[in-house]
PDB file of C-alpha atoms in Angstrom:
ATOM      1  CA  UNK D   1     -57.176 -35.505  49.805  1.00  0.00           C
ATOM      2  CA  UNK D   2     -59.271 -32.236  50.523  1.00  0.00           C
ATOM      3  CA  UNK D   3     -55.717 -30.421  50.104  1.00  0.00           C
ATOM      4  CA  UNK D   4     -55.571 -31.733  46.638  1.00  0.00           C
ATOM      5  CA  UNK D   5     -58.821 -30.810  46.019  1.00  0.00           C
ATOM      6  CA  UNK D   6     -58.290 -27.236  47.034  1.00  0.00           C
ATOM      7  CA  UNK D   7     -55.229 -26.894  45.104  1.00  0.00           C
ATOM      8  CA  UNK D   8     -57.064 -27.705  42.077  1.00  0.00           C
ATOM      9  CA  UNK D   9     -60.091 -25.675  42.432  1.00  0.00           C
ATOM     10  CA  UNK D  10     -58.122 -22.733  43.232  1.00  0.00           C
ATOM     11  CA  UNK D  11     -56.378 -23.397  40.527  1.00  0.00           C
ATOM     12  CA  UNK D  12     -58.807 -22.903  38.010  1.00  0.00           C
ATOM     13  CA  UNK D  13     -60.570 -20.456  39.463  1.00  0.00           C
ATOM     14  CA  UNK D  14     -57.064 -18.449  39.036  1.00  0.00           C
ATOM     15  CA  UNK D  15     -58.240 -19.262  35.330  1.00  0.00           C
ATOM     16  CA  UNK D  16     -61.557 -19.022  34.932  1.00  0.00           C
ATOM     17  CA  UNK D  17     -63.889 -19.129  38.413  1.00  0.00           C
ATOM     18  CA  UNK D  18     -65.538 -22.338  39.144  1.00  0.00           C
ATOM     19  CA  UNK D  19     -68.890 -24.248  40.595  1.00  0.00           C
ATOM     20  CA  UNK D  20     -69.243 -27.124  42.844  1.00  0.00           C
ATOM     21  CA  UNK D  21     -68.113 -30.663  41.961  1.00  0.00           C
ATOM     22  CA  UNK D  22     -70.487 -32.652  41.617  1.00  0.00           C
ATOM     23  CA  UNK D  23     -70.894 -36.099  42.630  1.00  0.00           C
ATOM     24  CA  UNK D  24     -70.384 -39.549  40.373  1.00  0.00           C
ATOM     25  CA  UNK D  25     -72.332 -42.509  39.745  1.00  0.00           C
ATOM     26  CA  UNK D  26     -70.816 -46.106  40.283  1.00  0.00           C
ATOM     27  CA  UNK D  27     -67.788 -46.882  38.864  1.00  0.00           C
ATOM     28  CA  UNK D  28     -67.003 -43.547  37.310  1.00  0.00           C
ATOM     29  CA  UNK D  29     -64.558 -41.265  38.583  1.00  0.00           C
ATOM     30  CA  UNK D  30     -65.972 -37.916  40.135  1.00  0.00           C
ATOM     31  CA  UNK D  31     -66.262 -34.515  37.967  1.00  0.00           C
ATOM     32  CA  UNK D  32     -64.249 -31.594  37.946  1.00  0.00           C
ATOM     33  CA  UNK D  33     -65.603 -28.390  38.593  1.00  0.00           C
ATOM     34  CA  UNK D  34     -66.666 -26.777  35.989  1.00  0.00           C
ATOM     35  CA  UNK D  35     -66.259 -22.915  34.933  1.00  0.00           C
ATOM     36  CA  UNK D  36     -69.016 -20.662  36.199  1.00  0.00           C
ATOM     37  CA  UNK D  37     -67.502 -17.441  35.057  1.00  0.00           C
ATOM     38  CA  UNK D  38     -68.697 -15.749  31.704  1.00  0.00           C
ATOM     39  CA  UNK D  39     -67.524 -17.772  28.588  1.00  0.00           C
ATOM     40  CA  UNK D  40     -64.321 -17.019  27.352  1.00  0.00           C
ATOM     41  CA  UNK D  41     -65.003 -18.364  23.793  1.00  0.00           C
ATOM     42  CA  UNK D  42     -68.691 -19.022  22.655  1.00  0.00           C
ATOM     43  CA  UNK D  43     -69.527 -16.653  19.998  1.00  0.00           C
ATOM     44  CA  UNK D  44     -72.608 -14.989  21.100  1.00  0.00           C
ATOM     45  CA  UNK D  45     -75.950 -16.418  18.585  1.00  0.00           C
ATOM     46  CA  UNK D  46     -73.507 -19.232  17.850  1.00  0.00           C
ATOM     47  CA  UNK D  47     -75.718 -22.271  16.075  1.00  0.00           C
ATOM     48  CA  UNK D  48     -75.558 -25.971  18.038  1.00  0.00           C
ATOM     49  CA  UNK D  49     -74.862 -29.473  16.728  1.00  0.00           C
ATOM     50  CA  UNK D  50     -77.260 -31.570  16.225  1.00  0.00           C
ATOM     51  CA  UNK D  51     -76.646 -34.111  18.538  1.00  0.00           C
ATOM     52  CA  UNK D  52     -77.699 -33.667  22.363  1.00  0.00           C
ATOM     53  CA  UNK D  53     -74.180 -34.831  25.243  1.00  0.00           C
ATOM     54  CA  UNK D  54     -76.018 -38.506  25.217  1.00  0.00           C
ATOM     55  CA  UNK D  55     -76.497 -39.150  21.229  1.00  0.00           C
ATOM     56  CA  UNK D  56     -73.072 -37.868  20.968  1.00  0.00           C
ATOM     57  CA  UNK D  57     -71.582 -39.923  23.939  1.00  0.00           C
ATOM     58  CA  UNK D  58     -72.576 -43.145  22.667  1.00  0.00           C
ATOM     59  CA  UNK D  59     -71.340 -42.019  18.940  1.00  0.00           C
ATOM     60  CA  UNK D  60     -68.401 -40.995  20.141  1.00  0.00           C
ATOM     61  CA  UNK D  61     -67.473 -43.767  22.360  1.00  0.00           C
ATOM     62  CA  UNK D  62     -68.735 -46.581  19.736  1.00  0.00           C
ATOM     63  CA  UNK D  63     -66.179 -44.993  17.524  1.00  0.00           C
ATOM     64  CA  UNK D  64     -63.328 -44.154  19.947  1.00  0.00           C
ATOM     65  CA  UNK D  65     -63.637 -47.001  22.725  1.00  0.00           C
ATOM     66  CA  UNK D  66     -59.980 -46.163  24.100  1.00  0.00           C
ATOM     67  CA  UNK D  67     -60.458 -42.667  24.876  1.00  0.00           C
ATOM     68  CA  UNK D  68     -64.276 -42.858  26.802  1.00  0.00           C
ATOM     69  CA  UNK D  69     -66.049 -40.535  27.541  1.00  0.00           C
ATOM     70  CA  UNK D  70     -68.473 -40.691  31.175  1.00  0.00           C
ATOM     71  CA  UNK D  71     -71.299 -39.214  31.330  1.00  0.00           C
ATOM     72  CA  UNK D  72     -71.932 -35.211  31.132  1.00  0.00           C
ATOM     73  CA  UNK D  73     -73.065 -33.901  34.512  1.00  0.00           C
ATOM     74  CA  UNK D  74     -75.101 -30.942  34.728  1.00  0.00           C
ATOM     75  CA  UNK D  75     -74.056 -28.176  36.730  1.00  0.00           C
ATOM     76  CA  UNK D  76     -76.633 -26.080  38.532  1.00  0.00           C
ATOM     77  CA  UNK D  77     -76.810 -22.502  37.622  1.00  0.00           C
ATOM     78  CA  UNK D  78     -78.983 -19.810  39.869  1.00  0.00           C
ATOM     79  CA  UNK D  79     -79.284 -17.821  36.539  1.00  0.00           C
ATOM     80  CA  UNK D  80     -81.996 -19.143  34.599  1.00  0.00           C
ATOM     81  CA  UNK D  81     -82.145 -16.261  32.246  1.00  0.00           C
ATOM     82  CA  UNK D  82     -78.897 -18.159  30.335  1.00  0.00           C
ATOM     83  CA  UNK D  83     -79.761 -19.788  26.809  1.00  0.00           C
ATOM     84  CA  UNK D  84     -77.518 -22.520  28.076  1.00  0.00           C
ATOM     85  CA  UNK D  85     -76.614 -24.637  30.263  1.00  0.00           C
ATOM     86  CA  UNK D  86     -73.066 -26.451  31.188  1.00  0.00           C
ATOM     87  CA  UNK D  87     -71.921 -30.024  31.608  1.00  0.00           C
ATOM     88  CA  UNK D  88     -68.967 -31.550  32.850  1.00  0.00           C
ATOM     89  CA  UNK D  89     -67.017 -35.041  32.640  1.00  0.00           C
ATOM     90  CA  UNK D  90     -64.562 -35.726  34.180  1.00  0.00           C
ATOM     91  CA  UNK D  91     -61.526 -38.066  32.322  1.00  0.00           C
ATOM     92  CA  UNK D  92     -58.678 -37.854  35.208  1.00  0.00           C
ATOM     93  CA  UNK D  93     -57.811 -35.695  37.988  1.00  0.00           C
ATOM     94  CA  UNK D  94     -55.781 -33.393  35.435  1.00  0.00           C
ATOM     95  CA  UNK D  95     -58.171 -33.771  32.222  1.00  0.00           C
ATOM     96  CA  UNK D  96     -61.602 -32.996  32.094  1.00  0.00           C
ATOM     97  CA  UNK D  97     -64.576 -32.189  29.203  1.00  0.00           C
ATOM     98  CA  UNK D  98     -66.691 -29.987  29.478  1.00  0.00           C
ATOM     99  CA  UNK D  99     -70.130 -28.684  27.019  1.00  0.00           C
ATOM    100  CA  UNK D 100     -72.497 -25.428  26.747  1.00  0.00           C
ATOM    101  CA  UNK D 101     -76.183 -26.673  26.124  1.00  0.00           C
ATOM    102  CA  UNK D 102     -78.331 -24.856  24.535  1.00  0.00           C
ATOM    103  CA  UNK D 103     -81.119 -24.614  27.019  1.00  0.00           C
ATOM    104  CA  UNK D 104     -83.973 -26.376  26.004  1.00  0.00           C
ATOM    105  CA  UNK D 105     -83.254 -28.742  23.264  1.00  0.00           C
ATOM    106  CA  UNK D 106     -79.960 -29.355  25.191  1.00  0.00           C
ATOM    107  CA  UNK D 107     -78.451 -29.087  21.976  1.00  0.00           C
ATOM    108  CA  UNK D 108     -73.928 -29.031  22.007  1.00  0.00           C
ATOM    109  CA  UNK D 109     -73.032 -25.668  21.423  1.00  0.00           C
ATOM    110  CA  UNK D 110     -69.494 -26.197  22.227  1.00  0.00           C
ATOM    111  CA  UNK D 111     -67.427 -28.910  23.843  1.00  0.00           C
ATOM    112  CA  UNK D 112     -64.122 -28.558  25.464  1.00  0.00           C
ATOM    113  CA  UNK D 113     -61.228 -30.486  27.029  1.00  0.00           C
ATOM    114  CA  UNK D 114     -59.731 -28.706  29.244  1.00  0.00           C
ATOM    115  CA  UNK D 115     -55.937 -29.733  30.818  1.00  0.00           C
ATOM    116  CA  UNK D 116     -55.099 -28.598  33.927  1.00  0.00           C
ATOM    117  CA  UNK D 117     -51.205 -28.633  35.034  1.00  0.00           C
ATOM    118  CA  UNK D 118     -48.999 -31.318  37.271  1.00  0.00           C
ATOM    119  CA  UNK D 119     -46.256 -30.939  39.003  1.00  0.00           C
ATOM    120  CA  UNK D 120     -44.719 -34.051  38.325  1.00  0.00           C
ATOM    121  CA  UNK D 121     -43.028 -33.874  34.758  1.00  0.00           C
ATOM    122  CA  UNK D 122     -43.907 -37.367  34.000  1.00  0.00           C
ATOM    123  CA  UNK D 123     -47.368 -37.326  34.701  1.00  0.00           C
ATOM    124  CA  UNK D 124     -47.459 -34.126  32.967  1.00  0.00           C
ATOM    125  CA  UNK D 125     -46.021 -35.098  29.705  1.00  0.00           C
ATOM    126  CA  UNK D 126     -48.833 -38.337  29.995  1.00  0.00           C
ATOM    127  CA  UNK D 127     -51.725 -36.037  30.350  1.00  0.00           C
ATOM    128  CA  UNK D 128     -50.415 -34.152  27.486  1.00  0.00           C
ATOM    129  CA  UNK D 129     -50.382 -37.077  25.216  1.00  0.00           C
ATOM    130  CA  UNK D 130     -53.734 -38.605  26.623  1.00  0.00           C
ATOM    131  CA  UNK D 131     -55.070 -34.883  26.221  1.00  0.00           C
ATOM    132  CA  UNK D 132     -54.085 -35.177  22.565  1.00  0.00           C
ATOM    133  CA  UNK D 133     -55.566 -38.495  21.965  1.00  0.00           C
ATOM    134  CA  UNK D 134     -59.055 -37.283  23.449  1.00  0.00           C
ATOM    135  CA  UNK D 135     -58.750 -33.645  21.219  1.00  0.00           C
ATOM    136  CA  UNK D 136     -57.957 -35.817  18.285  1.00  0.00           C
ATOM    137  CA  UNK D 137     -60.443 -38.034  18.581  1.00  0.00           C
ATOM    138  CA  UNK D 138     -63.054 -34.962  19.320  1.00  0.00           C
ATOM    139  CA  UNK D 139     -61.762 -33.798  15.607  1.00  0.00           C
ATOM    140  CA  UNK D 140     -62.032 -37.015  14.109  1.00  0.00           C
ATOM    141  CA  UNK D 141     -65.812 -37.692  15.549  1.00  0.00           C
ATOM    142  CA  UNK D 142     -66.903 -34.199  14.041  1.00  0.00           C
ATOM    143  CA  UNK D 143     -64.953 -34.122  10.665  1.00  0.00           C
ATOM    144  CA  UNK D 144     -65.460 -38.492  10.175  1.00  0.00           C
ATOM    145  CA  UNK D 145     -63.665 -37.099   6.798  1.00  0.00           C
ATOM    146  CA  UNK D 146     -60.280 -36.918   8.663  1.00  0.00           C
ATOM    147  CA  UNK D 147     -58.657 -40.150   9.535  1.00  0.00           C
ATOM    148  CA  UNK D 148     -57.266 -39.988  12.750  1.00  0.00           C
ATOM    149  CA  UNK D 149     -53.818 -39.491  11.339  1.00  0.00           C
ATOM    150  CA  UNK D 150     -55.091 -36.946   9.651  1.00  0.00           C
ATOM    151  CA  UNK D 151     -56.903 -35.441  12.430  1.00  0.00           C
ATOM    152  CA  UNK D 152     -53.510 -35.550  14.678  1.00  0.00           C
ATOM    153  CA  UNK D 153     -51.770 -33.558  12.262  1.00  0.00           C
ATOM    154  CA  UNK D 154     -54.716 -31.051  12.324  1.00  0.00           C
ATOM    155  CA  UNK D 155     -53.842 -30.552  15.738  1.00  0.00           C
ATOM    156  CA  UNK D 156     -50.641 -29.973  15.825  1.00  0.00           C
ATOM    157  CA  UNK D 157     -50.723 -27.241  13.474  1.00  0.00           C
ATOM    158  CA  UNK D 158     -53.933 -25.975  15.217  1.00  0.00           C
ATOM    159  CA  UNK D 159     -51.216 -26.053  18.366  1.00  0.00           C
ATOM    160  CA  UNK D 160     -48.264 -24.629  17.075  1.00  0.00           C
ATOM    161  CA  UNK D 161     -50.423 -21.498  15.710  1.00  0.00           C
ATOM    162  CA  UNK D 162     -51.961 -21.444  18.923  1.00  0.00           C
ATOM    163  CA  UNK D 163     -47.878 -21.572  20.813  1.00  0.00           C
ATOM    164  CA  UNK D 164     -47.288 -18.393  22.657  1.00  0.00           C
ATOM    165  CA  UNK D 165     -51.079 -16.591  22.342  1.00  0.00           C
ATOM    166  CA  UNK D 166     -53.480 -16.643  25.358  1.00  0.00           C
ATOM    167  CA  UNK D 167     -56.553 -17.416  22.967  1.00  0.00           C
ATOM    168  CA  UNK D 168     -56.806 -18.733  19.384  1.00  0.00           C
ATOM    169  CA  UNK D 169     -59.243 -19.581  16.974  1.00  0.00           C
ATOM    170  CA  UNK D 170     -59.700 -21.006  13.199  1.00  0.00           C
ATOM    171  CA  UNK D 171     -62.839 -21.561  11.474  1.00  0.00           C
ATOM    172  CA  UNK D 172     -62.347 -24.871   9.316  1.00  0.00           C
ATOM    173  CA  UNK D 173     -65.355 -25.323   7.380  1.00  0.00           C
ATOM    174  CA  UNK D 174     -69.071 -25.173   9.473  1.00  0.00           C
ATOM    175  CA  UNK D 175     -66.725 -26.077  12.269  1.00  0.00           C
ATOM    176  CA  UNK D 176     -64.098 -23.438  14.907  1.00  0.00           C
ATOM    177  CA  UNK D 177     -61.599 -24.415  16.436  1.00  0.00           C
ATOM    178  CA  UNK D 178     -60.225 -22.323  20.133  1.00  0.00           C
ATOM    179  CA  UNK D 179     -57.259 -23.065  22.048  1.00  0.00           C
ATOM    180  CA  UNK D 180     -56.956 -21.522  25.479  1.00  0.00           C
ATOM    181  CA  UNK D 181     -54.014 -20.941  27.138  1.00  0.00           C
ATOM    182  CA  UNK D 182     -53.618 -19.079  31.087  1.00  0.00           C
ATOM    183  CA  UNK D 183     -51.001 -17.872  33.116  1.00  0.00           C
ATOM    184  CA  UNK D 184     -51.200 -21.106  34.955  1.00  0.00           C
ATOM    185  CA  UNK D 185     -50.685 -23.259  32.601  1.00  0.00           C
ATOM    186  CA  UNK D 186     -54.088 -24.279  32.177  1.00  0.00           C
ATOM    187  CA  UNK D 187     -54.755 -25.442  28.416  1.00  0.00           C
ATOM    188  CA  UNK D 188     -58.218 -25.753  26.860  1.00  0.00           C
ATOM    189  CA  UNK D 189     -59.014 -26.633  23.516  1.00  0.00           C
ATOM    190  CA  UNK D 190     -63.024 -26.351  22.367  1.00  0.00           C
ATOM    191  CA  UNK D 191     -64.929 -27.046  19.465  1.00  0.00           C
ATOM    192  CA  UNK D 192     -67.688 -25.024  17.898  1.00  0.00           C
ATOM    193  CA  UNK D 193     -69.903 -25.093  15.062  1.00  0.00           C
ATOM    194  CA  UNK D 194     -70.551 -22.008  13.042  1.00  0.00           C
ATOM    195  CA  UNK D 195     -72.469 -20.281  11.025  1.00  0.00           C
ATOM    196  CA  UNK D 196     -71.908 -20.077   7.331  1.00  0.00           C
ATOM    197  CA  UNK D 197     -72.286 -17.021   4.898  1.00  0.00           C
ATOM    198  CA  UNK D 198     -71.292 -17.004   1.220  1.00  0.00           C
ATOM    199  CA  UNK D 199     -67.874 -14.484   2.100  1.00  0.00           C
ATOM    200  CA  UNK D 200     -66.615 -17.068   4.672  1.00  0.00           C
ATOM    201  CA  UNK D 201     -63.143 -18.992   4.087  1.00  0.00           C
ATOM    202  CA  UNK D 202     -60.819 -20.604   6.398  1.00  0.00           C
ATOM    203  CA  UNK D 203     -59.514 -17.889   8.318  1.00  0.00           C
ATOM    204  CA  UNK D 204     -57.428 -17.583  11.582  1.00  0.00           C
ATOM    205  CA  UNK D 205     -58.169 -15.240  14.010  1.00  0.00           C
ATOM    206  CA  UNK D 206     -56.724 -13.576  17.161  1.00  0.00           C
TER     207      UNK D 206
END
């Protein structure tokens, strides 16, 4: 068990760096470490959403009751001088979400999922489709205009741009969309909201 355990936190600190795991209440499975290096994708000044992890957790799961989310666990940071703070939840030992706070008002700044490899091909192709079904739903919960349908295809063209590029992004309205991808495989897709000027369109960028 601790070998597993070291396998996966060194590899995403191959990734990204990493903090402690942190410990889960009754019946929910433990969190994933969560990154502690600088962010790769949070614009700097970005706005929030309105909604703090809980109100959104019990939105989102009255909605989307087959894909559950547990609750957010904060991770403990020695640097106060951050305006935010991170989260972590973990879904299964290859899937996790994760959220930047704003500090304070504890505000979502951005939320991730975050899909780590396997080295069985089955289980791998499995996470990738229960990956999907959590990213989908993510899009669905913050553009309720989208069906789910709808929101699936979003994602798959928001993944096929993404094919072949360590780091995307595309601003869709007030919302932006980033897709991660490392040299180990390591996949993470994060939401964003934005700020809006009269000049902006929807634009993809590098």
């Amino acid at each position: 068990m601790k070998t597993d355990i070291n396998k996966l936190l060194v590899t995403i600190l191959i990734a990204f760096g990493i903090g402690l795991p942190l410990p889960a209440a009754a019946n929910e499975p433990s969190v994933i470490p969560e990154i502690n290096s600088p962010l790769m994708y949070l614009l700097p000044n970005s706005p929030t959403f309105e909604d703090t992890i809980p109100t959104f957790r019990e939105k989102y799961n009255k909605n989307h009751p087959d894909t559950p989310l547990y609750e957010y666990r904060v991770i403990a940071s020695k640097d106060i001088s951050q305006p935010f703070i991170r989260a972590a939840s973990k879904i299964n030992d290859k899937i996790y979400s994760s959220a930047v706070l704003e500090r304070g008002s504890e505000k979502i700044k951005s939320l991730q999922i975050t899909l780590l490899p396997s080295q069985h091909k089955r289980e791998n192709a499995q996470n990738h489709l229960l990956a999907k079904k959590y990213i989908t739903a993510l899009i669905n919960q913050f553009e309720p205009t989208l069906s789910l349908g709808q929101a699936e295809i979003q994602l798959e063209k928001l993944l096929q741009a993404a094919e072949n590029r360590p780091a995307f992004s595309q601003k869709m309205g007030a919302i932006r969309y980033i897709i991660v991808n490392s040299s180990e495989n390591i996949m993470t897709f994060a939401i964003e909201p934005i700020k809006l000027s009269l000049s902006d369109t929807s634009v993809n960028e590098n």
